């Protein structure tokens, strides 16, 4: 398969990709953290064009994201970490007509101290990945993250995990894939090559070897892929003498922080790898961690060589956005969304307001949006003045988590347009307020490029008015999540009608910031 793909293959918030081939079609899953529905599934028949077909966690009864809160604070080395809980690093595998996803729900404690989190390991399965009907989670015990599955030739099923703690190390166990029971105590199999944040394990069986692929260095500037192999799944594992297998660390390439990958073969036997990277422009990586694809040369009995990731000017060319379809898989809510608050029909969305603020760490504010997919674009929406109550605020947000967001809203009580820019990880806060009377409706607009953001509004038929301009560096942190652009309504239960909500519209020359 001589694919000429365009990186990133999944633009926007799409970390920790895992991929498998089912009946000639590739299916890819990403981490989704605090977003509901969780575990987005993308499909491609050629590795070139990709479509978001659904989400594996798509019923509130499957699991709770109410403790998918975000830790902001310093690590031992003094760097600031922004770690959101929820759904981390899934692995997708297909075996005997069943597709499995194994994953961790990271449940933060109420103290918001790092280390106070609990990890709930689970897997789900389906016999028809296109149908979107996934099982309820089957939970199994292990204190860590990043589970992976290997279906061995002899019928045994192995699970690999990263045990977190002061050290991050790789464990292996045998699992009963129907009940989730561990058949063998999890056993330490590798501590890593660099031995710092050894995580994201996957084992592949090839030419009688068990090859163990890991991420190391942490998911930011020292991120890398490393490899070890053994004739026996339990080890001992011999580290590849040319490690790291792949890293962008120490280079000036546009695609940085590369690591946490998954290897796979196409129908022609060609090897490929999907991995995390960020597009880094002058210290800004506005989309967060995205999914990149590159080819791999893996000779018999030898070690793989990963081709350098290319990221050309034709960005996002083959990713199909789903636009306004109210049934599209791409709509996202925060944590345990109360879905009866949302009504979508054609280009109208009615939100039932709630008193939960966008700063809430565990409750679900009335918010619905889409992942930002383009580096440059415009997001717009028009909000109608509610008929009966005025104690409601409604607007447009660029949201990463409860500590880091930019909002422009209308307060129907004080009759003010309010902009708030908050990043608690950078101790940043900016507010702009204008008194504005309106007759019928107010429209909001965000113009964004890789380096700049501009927030504007217009009332009724008046001209657009700019309220705030910011540098996108404000939202680049050592974080796990990416940007979602959405609409919200905060108030005492009154319904607010939005229309013509659009994200990632291509900017005209005049509106470019
Ligand atoms: C994930 C870990 C990682 O569990 O970041 O980049 C963590 N790798 O393997 C959160 O996505």
Coordinates of C-alpha atoms and ligand atoms in Angstrom, one line a residue:
X1 CA 0.0 0.0 0.0
X2 CA 1.9 3.1 -1.2
X3 CA -0.1 5.6 0.9
X4 CA 0.7 9.3 0.5
X5 CA -0.8 10.4 3.8
X6 CA -0.8 13.8 5.3
X7 CA 0.2 14.3 8.9
X8 CA -1.2 14.6 11.4
X9 CA -3.6 11.9 10.2
X10 CA -6.0 12.9 13.0
X11 CA -5.6 16.6 13.6
X12 CA -6.5 18.2 16.9
X13 CA -6.9 16.6 20.3
X14 CA -6.0 13.0 19.5
X15 CA -3.2 11.5 21.8
X16 CA -2.2 7.9 22.4
X17 CA -3.4 6.4 19.2
X18 CA -3.8 2.7 18.8
X19 CA -4.8 1.0 15.6
X20 CA -6.0 -2.4 14.2
X21 CA -7.1 -3.9 10.9
X22 CA -10.5 -5.5 10.7
X23 CA -11.6 -7.1 7.4
X24 CA -9.4 -4.8 5.4
X25 CA -10.3 -1.5 7.2
X26 CA -8.1 0.3 9.7
X27 CA -9.7 1.4 13.0
X28 CA -7.9 3.9 15.3
X29 CA -8.8 4.9 18.8
X30 CA -7.5 7.8 21.0
X31 CA -7.5 8.9 24.6
X32 CA -10.4 11.3 25.4
X33 CA -9.8 12.1 29.1
X34 CA -12.7 14.2 30.5
X35 CA -14.8 14.3 27.3
X36 CA -18.1 12.4 26.7
X37 CA -18.6 10.4 24.6
X38 CA -15.2 8.8 25.1
X39 CA -12.7 6.9 23.0
X40 CA -13.3 8.2 19.5
X41 CA -13.0 5.7 16.7
X42 CA -11.7 6.7 13.3
X43 CA -11.8 4.6 10.2
X44 CA -9.7 4.5 7.0
X45 CA -9.5 2.0 4.1
X46 CA -6.3 3.4 2.7
X47 CA -4.4 5.2 5.6
X48 CA -4.9 8.4 3.7
X49 CA -8.5 9.6 4.3
X50 CA -9.9 9.3 7.8
X51 CA -13.4 9.6 9.2
X52 CA -14.7 9.8 12.7
X53 CA -17.3 7.1 12.8
X54 CA -18.2 6.9 16.5
X55 CA -17.1 6.6 20.1
X56 CA -16.6 3.4 22.1
X57 CA -17.9 4.9 25.3
X58 CA -21.2 6.2 24.2
X59 CA -23.7 5.4 27.0
X60 CA -23.5 7.2 30.3
X61 CA -24.1 3.8 32.0
X62 CA -20.8 2.4 30.8
X63 CA -18.7 4.4 33.2
X64 CA -18.5 7.7 35.1
X65 CA -16.2 10.6 34.3
X66 CA -17.2 12.6 37.3
X67 CA -13.7 12.4 38.8
X68 CA -12.0 13.3 35.5
X69 CA -10.7 16.4 37.1
X70 CA -7.4 18.2 36.3
X71 CA -4.4 18.5 38.5
X72 CA -2.3 21.6 38.1
X73 CA 1.0 21.8 40.0
X74 CA 4.7 21.4 40.0
X75 CA 6.6 18.1 39.5
X76 CA 9.7 17.2 41.4
X77 CA 11.9 18.8 38.7
X78 CA 10.1 22.1 39.1
X79 CA 8.1 21.9 35.8
X80 CA 4.4 22.6 35.8
X81 CA 2.2 19.7 34.9
X82 CA -1.5 19.9 33.9
X83 CA -2.8 16.3 34.2
X84 CA -6.4 15.6 33.4
X85 CA -8.1 12.4 34.6
X86 CA -10.5 10.2 32.6
X87 CA -9.8 7.9 29.7
X88 CA -6.1 7.3 29.1
X89 CA -4.2 5.5 26.4
X90 CA -6.5 2.8 24.9
X91 CA -5.3 -0.2 22.9
X92 CA -7.5 -1.6 20.2
X93 CA -7.0 -5.2 19.0
X94 CA -9.1 -7.6 16.9
X95 CA -9.2 -11.4 17.5
X96 CA -11.5 -14.2 16.3
X97 CA -14.2 -11.8 15.1
X98 CA -14.2 -9.7 18.2
X99 CA -12.7 -6.2 18.5
X100 CA -11.4 -5.2 22.0
X101 CA -10.4 -1.9 23.5
X102 CA -8.5 -2.0 26.8
X103 CA -8.1 1.3 28.7
X104 CA -7.7 3.1 32.0
X105 CA -10.2 5.4 33.6
X106 CA -8.0 7.6 35.8
X107 CA -10.1 8.7 38.8
X108 CA -8.7 11.6 40.7
X109 CA -9.2 11.8 44.4
X110 CA -11.0 14.8 46.0
X111 CA -7.7 16.3 47.3
X112 CA -6.4 17.2 43.8
X113 CA -3.0 16.1 44.9
X114 CA -1.0 14.1 42.3
X115 CA -0.7 10.5 43.5
X116 CA -4.1 10.6 45.0
X117 CA -5.6 9.2 41.8
X118 CA -6.9 5.7 41.3
X119 CA -6.8 3.8 38.1
X120 CA -9.6 1.6 37.0
X121 CA -8.6 -0.8 34.3
X122 CA -11.2 -2.1 31.9
X123 CA -11.8 -3.6 28.5
X124 CA -14.9 -3.5 26.2
X125 CA -15.7 -5.4 23.1
X126 CA -17.9 -5.6 20.0
X127 CA -18.5 -8.0 17.2
X128 CA -19.4 -5.1 14.9
X129 CA -17.2 -2.1 15.2
X130 CA -19.2 -0.2 12.6
X131 CA -22.4 -0.5 14.6
X132 CA -21.0 1.4 17.6
X133 CA -22.5 -1.1 20.0
X134 CA -19.8 -1.8 22.6
X135 CA -20.2 -3.9 25.7
X136 CA -20.2 -2.5 29.2
X137 CA -16.7 -2.4 30.7
X138 CA -15.2 -5.5 32.3
X139 CA -13.0 -4.2 35.1
X140 CA -9.8 -5.8 36.3
X141 CA -7.4 -4.8 39.0
X142 CA -4.0 -3.2 38.4
X143 CA -2.4 0.0 39.8
X144 CA -1.2 1.8 36.7
X145 CA -2.0 3.0 33.2
X146 CA -1.6 2.2 29.5
X147 CA -2.8 -1.4 29.2
X148 CA -2.3 -3.4 26.0
X149 CA -3.3 -6.8 24.8
X150 CA -1.5 -9.6 23.0
X151 CA -3.4 -12.6 21.6
X152 CA -0.7 -15.2 21.4
X153 CA -0.7 -18.1 18.9
X154 CA -1.3 -20.7 21.6
X155 CA -4.6 -19.1 22.6
X156 CA -3.2 -17.3 25.7
X157 CA -4.0 -13.6 26.1
X158 CA -1.5 -11.4 27.8
X159 CA -2.0 -7.9 29.1
X160 CA 0.9 -5.4 29.5
X161 CA 0.7 -2.3 31.7
X162 CA 2.7 0.5 33.0
X163 CA 2.9 0.5 36.8
X164 CA 3.1 4.1 38.0
X165 CA 4.7 5.2 41.2
X166 CA 8.0 6.8 41.7
X167 CA 9.2 4.5 39.0
X168 CA 7.3 3.7 35.8
X169 CA 7.9 0.1 34.8
X170 CA 6.3 -2.5 32.5
X171 CA 4.4 -5.5 33.8
X172 CA 3.0 -8.4 32.0
X173 CA 0.2 -10.8 33.0
X174 CA -2.1 -13.4 31.5
X175 CA -5.7 -12.5 31.5
X176 CA -9.0 -14.4 31.1
X177 CA -10.5 -12.3 28.3
X178 CA -14.0 -13.2 29.1
X179 CA -14.0 -12.5 32.8
X180 CA -11.1 -10.1 33.2
X181 CA -9.5 -12.3 35.9
X182 CA -5.7 -12.2 36.1
X183 CA -4.5 -15.8 35.6
X184 CA -1.0 -14.9 36.6
X185 CA 0.2 -12.3 39.0
X186 CA 1.4 -9.2 37.0
X187 CA 5.2 -9.6 36.7
X188 CA 7.8 -6.9 36.0
X189 CA 9.3 -7.5 32.6
X190 CA 11.2 -4.3 31.7
X191 CA 12.3 -1.1 33.4
X192 CA 13.0 0.7 30.1
X193 CA 16.1 1.9 28.2
X194 CA 16.3 5.5 29.6
X195 CA 14.4 4.5 32.7
X196 CA 12.3 7.6 33.0
X197 CA 8.5 7.3 32.6
X198 CA 8.7 4.0 30.8
X199 CA 5.0 3.6 29.7
X200 CA 2.7 3.0 26.7
X201 CA 3.8 -0.7 26.3
X202 CA 2.7 -2.9 23.4
X203 CA 4.1 -6.4 22.6
X204 CA 4.2 -7.7 19.0
X205 CA 5.1 -11.3 18.2
X206 CA 7.3 -11.5 15.1
X207 CA 9.7 -14.2 13.8
X208 CA 9.5 -16.0 17.1
X209 CA 10.5 -12.9 19.1
X210 CA 8.3 -10.8 21.5
X211 CA 9.1 -7.2 20.7
X212 CA 8.2 -4.7 23.4
X213 CA 7.6 -1.2 22.3
X214 CA 7.5 1.6 25.0
X215 CA 7.3 5.3 25.3
X216 CA 9.9 6.9 27.6
X217 CA 11.0 10.3 28.8
X218 CA 7.5 11.6 29.6
X219 CA 5.1 12.9 27.0
X220 CA 6.7 16.3 26.4
X221 CA 10.1 17.4 25.1
X222 CA 12.0 14.3 26.1
X223 CA 9.4 11.9 24.7
X224 CA 10.7 8.9 22.7
X225 CA 10.1 5.3 21.6
X226 CA 12.3 2.5 22.8
X227 CA 12.3 -1.2 22.2
X228 CA 13.4 -4.5 23.7
X229 CA 12.9 -8.1 22.7
X230 CA 12.8 -11.6 24.1
X231 CA 12.2 -15.2 23.0
X232 CA 10.0 -15.6 26.0
X233 CA 7.1 -13.2 26.8
X234 CA 8.1 -13.1 30.5
X235 CA 11.7 -12.1 29.6
X236 CA 14.5 -11.4 30.0
X237 CA 14.1 -8.5 27.6
X238 CA 17.2 -7.4 25.7
X239 CA 17.2 -3.6 25.0
X240 CA 17.8 -2.5 21.4
X241 CA 21.4 -1.2 21.2
X242 CA 20.3 1.6 18.9
X243 CA 17.6 3.0 21.3
X244 CA 15.9 5.3 21.2
X245 CA 14.0 3.8 18.3
X246 CA 12.5 7.3 17.6
X247 CA 12.6 10.8 19.1
X248 CA 12.4 14.4 18.1
X249 CA 14.1 15.5 21.2
X250 CA 17.1 17.7 20.6
X251 CA 16.0 18.5 17.0
X252 CA 14.3 21.6 15.6
X253 CA 11.7 19.7 13.6
X254 CA 8.2 21.1 13.4
X255 CA 6.7 17.9 14.9
X256 CA 8.0 17.6 18.4
X257 CA 7.3 15.4 21.6
X258 CA 7.0 12.3 19.5
X259 CA 6.5 9.0 21.3
X260 CA 3.8 6.6 22.6
X261 CA 3.3 4.6 19.4
X262 CA 1.6 1.5 18.1
X263 CA 3.0 -0.6 15.2
X264 CA 0.8 -2.4 12.7
X265 CA 0.8 -4.0 9.3
X266 CA -1.3 -3.2 6.2
X267 CA -2.7 -5.9 3.9
X268 CA 0.5 -5.9 1.9
X269 CA 2.6 -6.7 5.0
X270 CA 4.1 -3.2 5.1
X271 CA 4.7 -2.0 8.7
X272 CA 3.6 1.4 10.0
X273 CA 3.5 3.2 13.3
X274 CA 1.0 5.7 14.7
X275 CA 2.4 8.0 17.4
X276 CA 1.8 11.1 19.4
X277 CA 3.4 14.4 18.3
X278 CA 2.7 18.1 18.6
X279 CA 3.1 20.7 15.9
X280 CA 5.4 23.2 17.6
X281 CA 5.6 26.7 16.3
X282 CA 7.8 29.2 18.3
X283 CA 7.0 27.4 21.6
X284 CA 3.3 27.1 20.8
X285 CA 1.5 23.7 20.2
X286 CA -2.0 24.9 20.0
X287 CA -3.7 21.6 19.0
X288 CA -2.1 19.7 21.9
X289 CA -1.0 16.1 21.2
X290 CA -2.1 14.7 17.8
X291 CA -1.8 11.4 15.8
X292 CA 1.0 11.0 13.3
X293 CA 1.7 8.1 10.9
X294 CA 4.9 7.0 9.3
X295 CA 6.2 3.8 7.6
X296 CA 8.5 1.3 9.2
X297 CA 11.1 -1.0 7.8
X298 CA 11.2 -4.2 9.9
X299 CA 13.4 -7.0 8.4
X300 CA 13.0 -10.6 9.5
X301 CA 14.8 -11.2 12.8
X302 CA 15.9 -7.6 12.8
X303 CA 14.9 -4.4 14.6
X304 CA 12.4 -1.9 13.1
X305 CA 13.6 1.4 11.6
X306 CA 11.0 4.2 11.7
X307 CA 11.0 6.7 8.8
X308 CA 11.1 10.3 9.9
X309 CA 7.6 11.9 10.2
X310 CA 6.8 14.2 7.4
X311 CA 4.3 17.1 8.0
X312 CA 3.8 19.0 4.7
X313 CA 1.9 22.1 3.9
X314 CA -1.3 20.1 3.0
X315 CA -2.4 19.9 6.6
X316 CA -5.7 18.3 7.5
X317 CA -6.4 17.7 3.8
X318 CA -7.7 14.2 4.2
X319 CA -9.6 14.5 7.5
X320 CA -13.3 14.9 6.9
X321 CA -15.0 17.2 9.4
X322 CA -18.6 16.4 10.1
X323 CA -20.0 19.8 10.2
X324 CA -23.4 20.5 11.7
X325 CA -25.0 17.1 11.6
X326 CA -26.7 16.7 15.0
X327 CA -26.1 13.0 14.9
X328 CA -22.4 13.3 14.1
X329 CA -19.9 11.4 16.3
X330 CA -17.9 14.5 16.8
X331 CA -20.0 16.4 19.3
X332 CA -18.5 16.4 22.8
X333 CA -19.7 17.2 26.3
X334 CA -17.8 17.5 29.6
X335 CA -17.6 14.5 32.0
X336 CA -21.0 13.0 33.1
X337 CA -23.1 15.1 30.7
X338 CA -26.8 15.4 31.4
X339 CA -27.9 14.7 27.9
X340 CA -31.5 15.8 28.4
X341 CA -30.3 19.4 28.5
X342 CA -29.3 19.4 24.8
X343 CA -31.6 19.5 21.9
X344 CA -30.2 19.7 18.4
X345 CA -32.1 20.2 15.2
X346 CA -30.7 21.3 11.9
X347 CA -28.7 24.4 12.6
X348 CA -30.4 25.1 16.0
X349 CA -29.2 23.9 19.3
X350 CA -31.2 24.5 22.5
X351 CA -29.3 24.3 25.7
X352 CA -31.1 24.1 29.1
X353 CA -28.9 26.3 31.3
X354 CA -27.6 25.1 34.6
X355 CA -25.8 26.8 37.5
X356 CA -22.7 24.6 37.1
X357 CA -19.9 27.0 36.0
X358 CA -17.3 26.2 33.3
X359 CA -14.7 26.2 36.1
X360 CA -16.4 23.1 37.7
X361 CA -13.8 20.3 38.2
X362 CA -16.3 17.5 38.5
X363 CA -19.8 18.5 37.5
X364 CA -20.8 18.9 33.9
X365 CA -21.6 22.4 32.9
X366 CA -24.1 22.8 30.0
X367 CA -21.6 22.8 27.2
X368 CA -21.4 21.1 23.8
X369 CA -18.7 21.5 21.2
X370 CA -16.3 20.0 18.7
X371 CA -12.6 19.4 18.8
X372 CA -10.7 22.1 17.0
X373 CA -9.3 20.4 13.9
X374 CA -7.7 23.3 11.9
X375 CA -4.8 25.4 12.9
X376 CA -6.5 28.4 11.3
X377 CA -10.2 29.1 11.2
X378 CA -13.2 30.8 12.6
X379 CA -15.8 29.7 15.1
X380 CA -19.1 31.5 15.2
X381 CA -22.5 31.2 16.8
X382 CA -25.6 33.4 17.3
X383 CA -27.6 33.4 20.5
X384 CA -31.3 34.5 20.7
X385 CA -32.4 36.6 23.6
X386 CA -34.5 34.3 25.8
X387 CA -38.2 35.3 26.1
X388 CA -38.9 35.0 29.8
X389 CA -36.0 34.9 32.2
X390 CA -32.9 37.1 32.1
X391 CA -30.8 35.3 34.7
X392 CA -28.7 33.4 32.2
X393 CA -25.3 33.8 30.6
X394 CA -24.6 32.2 27.2
X395 CA -21.6 32.2 24.9
X396 CA -18.8 30.6 23.0
X397 CA -15.7 29.0 24.5
X398 CA -12.3 27.6 23.6
X399 CA -11.9 25.0 26.3
X400 CA -9.1 22.7 27.4
X401 CA -10.1 22.0 31.0
X402 CA -11.6 23.7 34.1
X403 CA -8.4 25.6 34.7
X404 CA -7.7 26.8 31.1
X405 CA -10.4 28.3 28.8
X406 CA -11.3 31.4 26.9
X407 CA -14.9 32.5 26.9
X408 CA -17.0 35.2 25.3
X409 CA -20.6 35.4 26.6
X410 CA -23.6 37.7 27.0
X411 CA -25.0 38.2 30.5
X412 CA -28.8 38.8 29.8
X413 CA -29.2 40.1 33.4
X414 CA -26.4 42.8 33.5
X415 CA -26.6 43.3 29.7
X416 CA -22.9 43.0 29.3
X417 CA -20.7 41.1 26.9
X418 CA -17.9 39.5 28.9
X419 CA -14.6 38.0 27.8
X420 CA -12.7 35.8 30.3
X421 CA -9.3 34.3 29.6
X422 CA -8.0 32.0 32.3
X423 CA -5.0 29.8 32.6
X424 CA -4.3 28.8 36.2
X425 CA -1.2 26.9 35.2
X426 CA 0.3 30.2 34.0
X427 CA -1.4 32.3 36.7
X428 CA -3.1 34.2 33.9
X429 CA -6.4 35.9 34.0
X430 CA -7.9 38.5 31.7
X431 CA -11.4 40.0 31.7
X432 CA -13.0 42.5 29.3
X433 CA -16.5 43.8 29.8
X434 CA -18.7 46.0 27.6
X435 CA -22.2 47.2 28.3
X436 CA -24.4 46.4 25.3
X437 CA -28.1 46.4 24.9
X438 CA -29.6 44.1 22.5
X439 CA -33.0 43.6 20.9
X440 CA -33.1 40.1 19.6
X441 CA -29.8 38.3 19.3
X442 CA -26.0 38.4 19.8
X443 CA -23.3 36.7 17.7
X444 CA -19.9 35.6 18.8
X445 CA -16.8 34.9 16.8
X446 CA -13.3 33.5 17.5
X447 CA -10.7 33.9 14.7
X448 CA -7.7 31.7 15.3
X449 CA -4.3 31.1 13.8
X450 CA -1.3 29.2 15.0
X451 CA -0.1 32.2 17.0
X452 CA -3.1 34.5 17.7
X453 CA -6.7 34.5 18.8
X454 CA -9.3 37.2 18.4
X455 CA -12.7 37.3 20.2
X456 CA -15.4 39.5 18.7
X457 CA -19.2 40.0 19.0
X458 CA -22.0 41.8 17.2
X459 CA -25.5 42.6 18.5
X460 CA -28.6 42.3 16.2
X461 CA -27.5 43.7 12.8
X462 CA -24.7 45.9 14.0
X463 CA -21.1 45.5 12.8
X464 CA -18.6 43.1 14.4
X465 CA -16.8 44.5 17.4
X466 CA -13.4 43.1 18.6
X467 CA -13.3 42.5 22.4
X468 CA -10.0 40.7 23.1
X469 CA -6.9 39.6 21.2
X470 CA -4.4 37.0 22.7
X471 CA -1.3 35.0 21.9
X472 CA -2.0 31.3 21.6
X473 CA 1.1 30.7 23.8
X474 CA -1.3 31.3 26.6
X475 CA -2.8 27.8 26.1
X476 CA 0.4 25.8 25.5
X477 CA 1.3 23.8 28.7
X478 CA 2.8 20.5 29.8
X479 CA -0.7 19.1 29.4
X480 CA -2.6 16.0 28.1
X481 CA -5.6 17.5 26.5
X482 CA -6.3 19.6 23.4
X483 CA -8.8 22.4 22.5
X484 CA -12.5 22.0 22.1
X485 CA -14.6 24.9 20.8
X486 CA -18.1 24.8 22.2
X487 CA -21.2 26.7 23.3
X488 CA -22.5 27.0 26.9
X489 CA -25.4 28.3 28.9
X490 CA -25.2 29.1 32.7
X491 CA -28.3 30.0 34.5
X492 CA -31.4 28.9 36.5
X493 CA -32.7 26.3 34.0
X494 CA -33.9 28.7 31.3
X495 CA -33.5 27.3 27.7
X496 CA -31.3 29.3 25.4
X497 CA -31.4 28.9 21.6
X498 CA -28.2 29.0 19.6
X499 CA -28.1 28.9 15.8
X500 CA -25.4 28.6 13.1
X501 CA -22.7 27.2 15.4
X502 CA -19.7 26.6 13.3
X503 CA -16.1 25.6 14.1
X504 CA -13.1 25.6 11.8
X505 CA -14.7 27.7 9.0
X506 CA -11.9 28.8 6.6
X507 CA -11.0 32.4 7.3
X508 CA -11.4 34.9 4.5
X509 CA -8.5 37.3 3.9
X510 CA -10.3 40.2 5.6
X511 CA -11.0 38.3 8.8
X512 CA -7.5 36.8 9.2
X513 CA -5.9 38.0 12.5
Ligands
LIG1 C1 -0.5 8.3 28.8 C2 0.9 8.1 28.8 C3 1.3 9.2 28.0 O1 -1.2 7.4 29.7 O2 0.6 10.2 28.4 O3 2.2 10.0 26.1 C4 -0.4 9.7 29.3 N1 2.0 9.1 26.9 O4 1.4 6.9 28.2 C5 -1.7 10.5 29.1 O5 -2.0 10.5 27.7

